[in-house]
Tab-separated table of C-alpha atoms in Angstrom:
chain	number	residue	atom	x	y	z
A	1	MET	CA	-36.993	19.950	49.622
A	2	ARG	CA	-39.844	17.895	50.723
A	3	THR	CA	-42.578	18.978	52.919
A	4	ARG	CA	-43.743	17.751	56.314
A	5	ILE	CA	-46.512	15.463	57.089
A	6	GLY	CA	-49.914	16.965	57.470
A	7	LEU	CA	-50.869	20.059	56.851
A	8	PHE	CA	-47.132	21.652	58.502
A	9	CYS	CA	-44.056	22.276	56.590
A	10	ILE	CA	-40.847	22.466	57.986
A	11	PHE	CA	-37.583	24.008	57.148
A	12	PHE	CA	-34.645	21.909	56.869
A	13	LEU	CA	-31.022	23.837	57.963
A	14	SER	CA	-28.278	24.028	55.632
A	15	GLY	CA	-25.191	21.966	57.717
A	16	ALA	CA	-22.733	24.745	55.774
A	17	LEU	CA	-25.175	27.461	58.408
A	18	LEU	CA	-25.123	25.252	60.922
A	19	ALA	CA	-21.486	24.456	60.946
A	20	GLN	CA	-19.524	25.682	64.259
A	21	SER	CA	-15.696	26.052	64.121
A	22	GLN	CA	-15.190	23.839	67.010
A	23	THR	CA	-17.392	20.811	65.118
A	24	PRO	CA	-15.749	17.863	65.267
A	25	ASP	CA	-14.391	17.260	61.575
A	26	LEU	CA	-16.019	13.982	61.671
A	27	ALA	CA	-18.801	14.957	63.278
A	28	LEU	CA	-19.438	17.272	60.368
A	29	LYS	CA	-18.728	14.689	57.320
A	30	TYR	CA	-21.622	12.518	59.158
A	31	PHE	CA	-24.443	15.609	59.407
A	32	GLU	CA	-23.393	16.759	55.518
A	33	HIS	CA	-23.844	13.098	55.113
A	34	GLY	CA	-27.408	12.812	56.849
A	35	SER	CA	-28.478	16.336	54.646
A	36	LYS	CA	-27.344	14.588	51.475
A	37	HIS	CA	-29.731	11.310	52.344
A	38	TYR	CA	-32.651	13.373	53.609
A	39	GLN	CA	-33.037	15.567	50.758
A	40	GLN	CA	-32.842	12.218	48.583
A	41	GLY	CA	-35.597	10.737	50.477
A	42	ASP	CA	-33.461	8.109	51.963
A	43	PHE	CA	-34.442	9.187	55.838
A	44	ASP	CA	-33.454	5.618	57.314
A	45	ARG	CA	-29.702	6.126	55.979
A	46	ALA	CA	-30.147	10.388	57.054
A	47	ILE	CA	-30.795	9.006	61.121
A	48	GLU	CA	-28.176	6.770	60.658
A	49	ASP	CA	-25.628	9.481	59.916
A	50	PHE	CA	-27.250	12.484	61.850
A	51	SER	CA	-27.141	9.552	64.909
A	52	LYS	CA	-23.505	9.200	64.574
A	53	ALA	CA	-23.347	13.213	64.117
A	54	ILE	CA	-24.838	13.408	67.680
A	55	GLU	CA	-22.702	10.662	69.300
A	56	ILE	CA	-19.429	12.321	68.258
A	57	SER	CA	-20.380	15.485	69.622
A	58	SER	CA	-21.976	15.231	72.796
A	59	HIS	CA	-21.997	12.587	75.465
A	60	LEU	CA	-24.479	12.276	78.323
A	61	THR	CA	-24.068	11.966	81.974
A	62	VAL	CA	-26.879	10.305	83.741
A	63	SER	CA	-28.079	10.060	87.185
A	64	ASN	CA	-29.125	6.479	89.123
A	65	ARG	CA	-30.540	6.818	91.875
A	66	GLY	CA	-27.826	9.494	93.444
A	67	SER	CA	-24.551	7.867	92.163
A	68	LYS	CA	-23.503	8.896	88.660
A	69	ILE	CA	-22.691	6.782	85.521
A	70	GLU	CA	-19.569	6.994	84.000
A	71	SER	CA	-19.877	9.475	81.052
A	72	GLY	CA	-19.571	8.078	77.298
A	73	PRO	CA	-21.007	8.715	73.908
A	74	ALA	CA	-24.539	9.630	73.855
A	75	ASN	CA	-26.417	7.416	71.733
A	76	GLY	CA	-29.642	9.211	70.274
A	77	PHE	CA	-31.743	6.155	70.067
A	78	ALA	CA	-30.919	5.098	73.558
A	79	ALA	CA	-30.836	8.496	75.072
A	80	SER	CA	-34.430	8.795	76.664
A	81	SER	CA	-36.038	12.114	77.086
A	82	ASP	CA	-35.631	12.093	80.950
A	83	GLU	CA	-32.152	12.500	80.049
A	84	ALA	CA	-32.477	15.754	78.057
A	85	GLY	CA	-32.003	18.327	81.048
A	86	GLU	CA	-28.091	16.633	81.728
A	87	ILE	CA	-27.046	16.627	78.547
A	88	ARG	CA	-24.017	18.109	78.415
A	89	VAL	CA	-22.695	19.841	75.325
A	90	ILE	CA	-19.507	19.386	73.404
A	91	ASP	CA	-20.712	21.927	70.558
A	92	PRO	CA	-23.896	24.039	69.780
A	93	PHE	CA	-23.895	21.654	66.734
A	94	THR	CA	-25.632	18.983	68.414
A	95	ALA	CA	-29.261	20.815	68.903
A	96	GLN	CA	-28.740	21.517	65.309
A	97	ALA	CA	-27.682	17.948	64.301
A	98	LEU	CA	-30.965	16.767	66.894
A	99	ILE	CA	-33.208	19.170	64.821
A	100	SER	CA	-31.843	17.284	61.398
A	101	ARG	CA	-32.601	14.407	62.570
A	102	SER	CA	-35.674	15.146	64.304
A	103	LEU	CA	-36.784	16.287	60.822
A	104	ALA	CA	-36.476	12.642	59.366
A	105	PHE	CA	-38.124	10.703	62.043
A	106	LEU	CA	-41.319	13.302	61.179
A	107	GLN	CA	-40.881	12.095	57.656
A	108	LYS	CA	-41.292	8.518	58.527
A	109	ARG	CA	-44.175	9.497	61.084
A	110	ASP	CA	-42.299	8.735	64.182
A	111	PHE	CA	-43.916	11.482	65.953
A	112	ASP	CA	-42.716	10.320	69.234
A	113	HIS	CA	-38.773	9.921	68.345
A	114	ALA	CA	-39.250	13.263	66.040
A	115	VAL	CA	-40.170	15.517	69.946
A	116	ALA	CA	-37.717	13.389	71.737
A	117	ASP	CA	-34.921	14.854	69.611
A	118	LEU	CA	-36.479	18.397	70.055
A	119	ASP	CA	-36.820	18.446	73.077
A	120	ARG	CA	-33.359	17.527	73.659
A	121	ALA	CA	-32.790	20.381	70.945
A	122	ILE	CA	-34.189	22.877	73.150
A	123	ALA	CA	-32.874	21.696	75.774
A	124	ILE	CA	-29.796	22.564	74.911
A	125	ASN	CA	-30.577	25.769	73.219
A	126	PRO	CA	-33.887	27.015	73.979
A	127	GLY	CA	-33.629	29.989	71.354
A	128	ILE	CA	-33.913	28.007	67.861
A	129	ALA	CA	-37.124	29.576	66.781
A	130	GLU	CA	-36.924	26.311	64.165
A	131	ALA	CA	-36.787	23.723	67.141
A	132	TYR	CA	-40.553	25.196	68.468
A	133	LEU	CA	-41.724	25.335	64.725
A	134	ASP	CA	-40.907	22.170	64.239
A	135	ARG	CA	-42.052	20.095	67.879
A	136	GLY	CA	-45.227	22.193	67.293
A	137	GLY	CA	-45.728	20.270	63.888
A	138	ALA	CA	-45.130	16.710	65.702
A	139	ARG	CA	-47.294	17.793	68.543
A	140	TYR	CA	-49.948	18.417	66.137
A	141	ALA	CA	-49.485	15.440	64.140
A	142	GLN	CA	-49.923	13.691	68.088
A	143	ARG	CA	-53.279	15.472	68.228
A	144	ASP	CA	-51.798	17.837	70.970
A	145	ILE	CA	-53.265	20.473	70.234
A	146	GLN	CA	-52.627	22.607	72.759
A	147	GLY	CA	-49.474	21.713	73.049
A	148	ALA	CA	-48.903	22.630	69.740
A	149	LEU	CA	-49.952	25.910	69.867
A	150	THR	CA	-47.700	26.818	72.885
A	151	ASP	CA	-44.501	25.863	70.954
A	152	LEU	CA	-45.823	28.437	67.720
A	153	ASN	CA	-46.696	30.778	70.107
A	154	LYS	CA	-42.888	30.372	71.210
A	155	ALA	CA	-41.503	30.168	67.504
A	156	ILE	CA	-42.964	33.672	66.627
A	157	LYS	CA	-42.248	35.189	69.941
A	158	LEU	CA	-38.154	33.870	68.781
A	159	ASN	CA	-38.838	35.147	65.686
A	160	SER	CA	-41.724	37.313	64.185
A	161	LYS	CA	-41.017	37.300	60.656
A	162	LEU	CA	-40.976	33.155	60.849
A	163	ALA	CA	-43.920	32.659	57.809
A	164	ALA	CA	-44.022	28.905	58.696
A	165	ALA	CA	-44.832	28.735	62.381
A	166	TYR	CA	-48.107	31.864	61.237
A	167	ILE	CA	-48.977	29.329	58.586
A	168	ASN	CA	-49.053	26.139	61.050
A	169	ARG	CA	-50.713	28.543	64.084
A	170	GLY	CA	-53.121	29.215	61.225
A	171	ALA	CA	-53.918	26.000	60.254
A	172	VAL	CA	-54.208	24.810	64.640
A	173	LEU	CA	-56.901	27.862	64.843
A	174	ILE	CA	-58.754	26.519	62.230
A	175	GLN	CA	-58.957	22.895	64.258
A	176	MET	CA	-60.054	24.702	67.329
A	177	GLY	CA	-62.759	26.930	65.874
A	178	ASN	CA	-60.597	29.868	66.125
A	179	ILE	CA	-61.401	31.433	62.538
A	180	ASP	CA	-60.722	34.759	63.312
A	181	ALA	CA	-57.191	34.205	64.504
A	182	ALA	CA	-56.288	32.244	61.723
A	183	PHE	CA	-57.741	34.553	59.278
A	184	ALA	CA	-54.972	37.084	60.792
A	185	ASP	CA	-52.235	34.793	61.059
A	186	LEU	CA	-52.608	33.189	57.576
A	187	ASP	CA	-53.003	36.866	56.363
A	188	LYS	CA	-49.320	37.286	58.348
A	189	ALA	CA	-48.131	34.962	56.782
A	190	ILE	CA	-48.993	35.814	53.090
A	191	ALA	CA	-47.552	39.442	53.811
A	192	LEU	CA	-44.249	37.944	54.646
A	193	ASP	CA	-43.828	35.093	51.967
A	194	ARG	CA	-46.114	35.664	49.045
A	195	ASN	CA	-44.976	32.815	47.302
A	196	GLU	CA	-45.738	30.234	50.386
A	197	ALA	CA	-48.598	27.667	48.376
A	198	LYS	CA	-49.857	26.376	52.430
A	199	ALA	CA	-50.633	29.659	53.619
A	200	TYR	CA	-53.211	29.851	50.435
A	201	GLY	CA	-53.928	26.823	51.353
A	202	HIS	CA	-55.212	26.980	54.585
A	203	ARG	CA	-56.709	30.205	54.067
A	204	GLY	CA	-59.018	28.392	51.685
A	205	PHE	CA	-60.247	26.360	54.558
A	206	ALA	CA	-60.729	29.126	56.419
A	207	TRP	CA	-63.252	30.288	53.736
A	208	MET	CA	-64.929	26.667	53.169
A	209	LEU	CA	-65.864	27.463	56.902
A	210	ARG	CA	-67.043	30.693	56.212
A	211	LYS	CA	-69.308	29.276	53.836
A	212	ASP	CA	-67.459	31.664	50.672
A	213	PHE	CA	-66.621	29.088	48.206
A	214	ALA	CA	-65.682	31.266	45.689
A	215	ARG	CA	-63.029	33.002	47.592
A	216	ALA	CA	-62.195	29.593	48.529
A	217	LEU	CA	-61.645	28.540	45.169
A	218	THR	CA	-59.390	31.917	44.451
A	219	ASP	CA	-56.927	31.035	47.157
A	220	PHE	CA	-56.737	27.067	46.580
A	221	ASP	CA	-56.154	28.232	42.568
A	222	THR	CA	-53.611	30.859	43.999
A	223	ALA	CA	-51.734	27.871	46.386
A	224	ILE	CA	-51.750	25.108	42.972
A	225	LYS	CA	-50.264	27.650	41.070
A	226	LEU	CA	-47.907	28.136	43.949
A	227	ASP	CA	-47.286	24.010	44.522
A	228	SER	CA	-49.122	21.995	42.352
A	229	GLN	CA	-47.112	18.963	44.226
A	230	LEU	CA	-49.229	19.046	47.120
A	231	ALA	CA	-52.596	16.635	47.122
A	232	TRP	CA	-54.359	18.253	50.174
A	233	LEU	CA	-54.902	21.656	47.729
A	234	PHE	CA	-56.276	19.557	45.078
A	235	GLY	CA	-58.335	17.775	48.121
A	236	GLY	CA	-59.741	20.994	49.090
A	237	ARG	CA	-60.210	22.411	46.340
A	238	GLY	CA	-62.148	19.216	44.768
A	239	THR	CA	-64.425	19.832	48.269
A	240	ALA	CA	-65.243	23.605	47.375
A	241	HIS	CA	-65.923	22.424	43.957
A	242	LEU	CA	-68.139	20.354	45.923
A	243	ALA	CA	-70.348	22.602	48.037
A	244	ARG	CA	-71.261	24.096	44.915
A	245	ASN	CA	-72.101	21.513	43.183
A	246	GLU	CA	-69.795	21.661	40.442
A	247	LEU	CA	-69.300	17.449	40.225
A	248	GLU	CA	-67.050	17.168	37.073
A	249	PRO	CA	-64.519	19.868	38.187
A	250	ALA	CA	-64.687	17.970	41.761
A	251	ILE	CA	-64.407	14.686	40.175
A	252	ALA	CA	-60.923	15.867	38.511
A	253	ASP	CA	-59.045	17.780	41.197
A	254	PHE	CA	-60.298	14.354	43.637
A	255	ASN	CA	-58.741	12.683	41.278
A	256	ARG	CA	-55.216	14.142	41.032
A	257	ALA	CA	-54.928	14.574	44.976
A	258	VAL	CA	-55.446	11.044	45.061
A	259	GLN	CA	-52.744	10.749	42.546
A	260	LEU	CA	-50.423	12.034	44.361
A	261	ASN	CA	-51.408	10.591	47.367
A	262	PRO	CA	-53.463	7.346	47.398
A	263	ASP	CA	-54.123	7.781	51.244
A	264	LEU	CA	-55.509	10.792	51.116
A	265	ASP	CA	-58.555	9.087	52.326
A	266	SER	CA	-61.155	12.736	52.303
A	267	ALA	CA	-59.961	12.916	48.684
A	268	VAL	CA	-61.017	9.591	48.145
A	269	LYS	CA	-64.641	9.897	50.721
A	270	ASN	CA	-65.471	13.262	48.585
A	271	ARG	CA	-64.784	12.163	45.029
A	272	GLY	CA	-67.422	9.184	46.346
A	273	VAL	CA	-69.779	11.751	47.043
A	274	ALA	CA	-69.455	13.273	43.820
A	275	PHE	CA	-70.070	9.924	42.241
A	276	LEU	CA	-73.056	9.871	44.006
A	277	LEU	CA	-75.010	13.196	43.122
A	278	LEU	CA	-74.176	11.784	39.414
A	279	GLY	CA	-75.707	8.604	39.922
A	280	LYS	CA	-72.518	6.897	39.553
A	281	GLU	CA	-73.237	4.411	42.659
A	282	ILE	CA	-71.170	1.772	41.990
A	283	GLU	CA	-68.016	4.551	41.450
A	284	ALA	CA	-69.342	5.766	44.758
A	285	VAL	CA	-69.630	2.534	46.863
A	286	ARG	CA	-65.882	1.672	45.322
A	287	ASP	CA	-64.594	4.943	46.934
A	288	PHE	CA	-66.545	4.829	50.055
A	289	GLU	CA	-64.844	1.284	51.044
A	290	ARG	CA	-61.539	2.926	49.565
A	291	ALA	CA	-61.725	5.481	52.319
A	292	LEU	CA	-63.036	2.577	54.806
A	293	ALA	CA	-59.991	0.812	54.119
A	294	ILE	CA	-57.624	3.072	54.334
A	295	ASN	CA	-59.258	5.073	57.507
A	296	PRO	CA	-61.256	2.933	59.912
A	297	ASP	CA	-62.115	6.261	61.897
A	298	LEU	CA	-64.759	6.878	58.969
A	299	LYS	CA	-66.712	3.712	59.303
A	300	GLY	CA	-69.741	5.409	60.993
A	301	GLU	CA	-70.097	8.206	58.057
A	302	VAL	CA	-69.032	5.452	55.206
A	303	SER	CA	-71.343	2.827	56.143
A	304	SER	CA	-74.138	6.006	56.201
A	305	LEU	CA	-73.240	6.958	52.601
A	306	ILE	CA	-72.562	3.485	51.229
A	307	GLU	CA	-76.236	3.003	52.429
A	308	ALA	CA	-77.487	5.622	51.080
A	309	ALA	CA	-75.417	4.668	47.673
A	310	HIS	CA	-77.513	1.428	48.017
A	311	ASN	CA	-80.675	2.407	47.924
A	312	SER	CA	-80.200	5.304	45.154
A	313	ALA	CA	-79.390	2.291	43.236
A	314	GLY	CA	-82.192	0.620	44.026
A	315	LYS	CA	-84.885	3.274	43.388
A	316	ARG	CA	-83.383	3.844	39.873
A	317	ALA	CA	-83.374	-0.114	39.326
A	318	THR	CA	-87.059	-0.385	40.006
A	319	ILE	CA	-87.754	2.989	37.392
A	320	SER	CA	-89.281	1.778	34.081
A	321	PRO	CA	-88.637	2.927	31.171
A	322	ASN	CA	-91.171	5.375	29.222
C-alpha cells in the first residue's frame, strides 16, 4: 500500500468493500481497473478509470442564472467545486469513487483536484470519516493548517477508532506547537495500533522538541523496524543523532534517507551540517547547494551554512603543520 505525501498517511479503500448492489456493472469495472492501476503506481491511468466510474454513476444538474442546463454525465475534471452541492446521486458508490480518485491526485501532488474531489464526496455522503481524514492531509499539504485540523477533528468525531486520524492530528499539533496535545494523540494512535510506524515517527519529532533525544531515538528505532522504506524516519533519526553530536550515525541515516527520497531537502541539509562538523567542508558545501536547489526557500539558512563552511576551510588552510 502506498502512503500519502509528506507526513500523512492515507487509506486506500477496497473496491470490494465499496461496491453497492445497484452500482452499474460498467462503473464497478472501471473502479476495479482504477484500483489496480493505483496499486501499481500508475496514477494517471487510475485517475482516468476512476473518472469513467464517476461519470457513469452520477450526473449533475447545474444552475445558470436561474435557468436549468440539461442534465448529463458528470465529467469529473470539468465539474467545479461550485457544483458540488448540486450533485444528484444515482449511487452512493460515487462518493467512494471520488475518494479513491482523490488519493491518486494526492500521489501526484495535485492537491487542488484532491480537495475538489473530497469536497464532492463529502457533499454526497457527509458520514465518511476517511474523506475528512484525506481532505485534512490535502489541506495540510496546501499549508491550510487550521482547515486540516478541522477535518481531522471531524474524522475522529465520526470514527474514534481511526488511528490514522490521531497520527495526522498529532502531526498538525506539532506544527502548531501544541506538543502536549500532540503526545496525547500519538499515544492514542499507538494504543489503537502498535504497528503504525508513523505514530512512533511523529512522536520521535515531539521528543526532539522536548530536547529528549534519547527517547526520540527509541521511537525512531521502533518506527524504522516497522517500516524501513519511509525516508523521513531516517531523516528524523539522523537529526536526533546530530543533536547528540553522533556524526557518523547521523550521516549514515541521512544517506539512507536521501537514497529513499533524493528530494528530502532537510536530510540533505542536515547531512551537510554533519559533514561541516567533521571538517569535511567540500562535502558540506555540496550538500548545502543541493538542498538549496531542491528547496529555494532555504536560501537564507543555507547561504549562512555555505559561508560557515568556506570560513572553516579557510581557517584550516592557514594552519601550518608542526
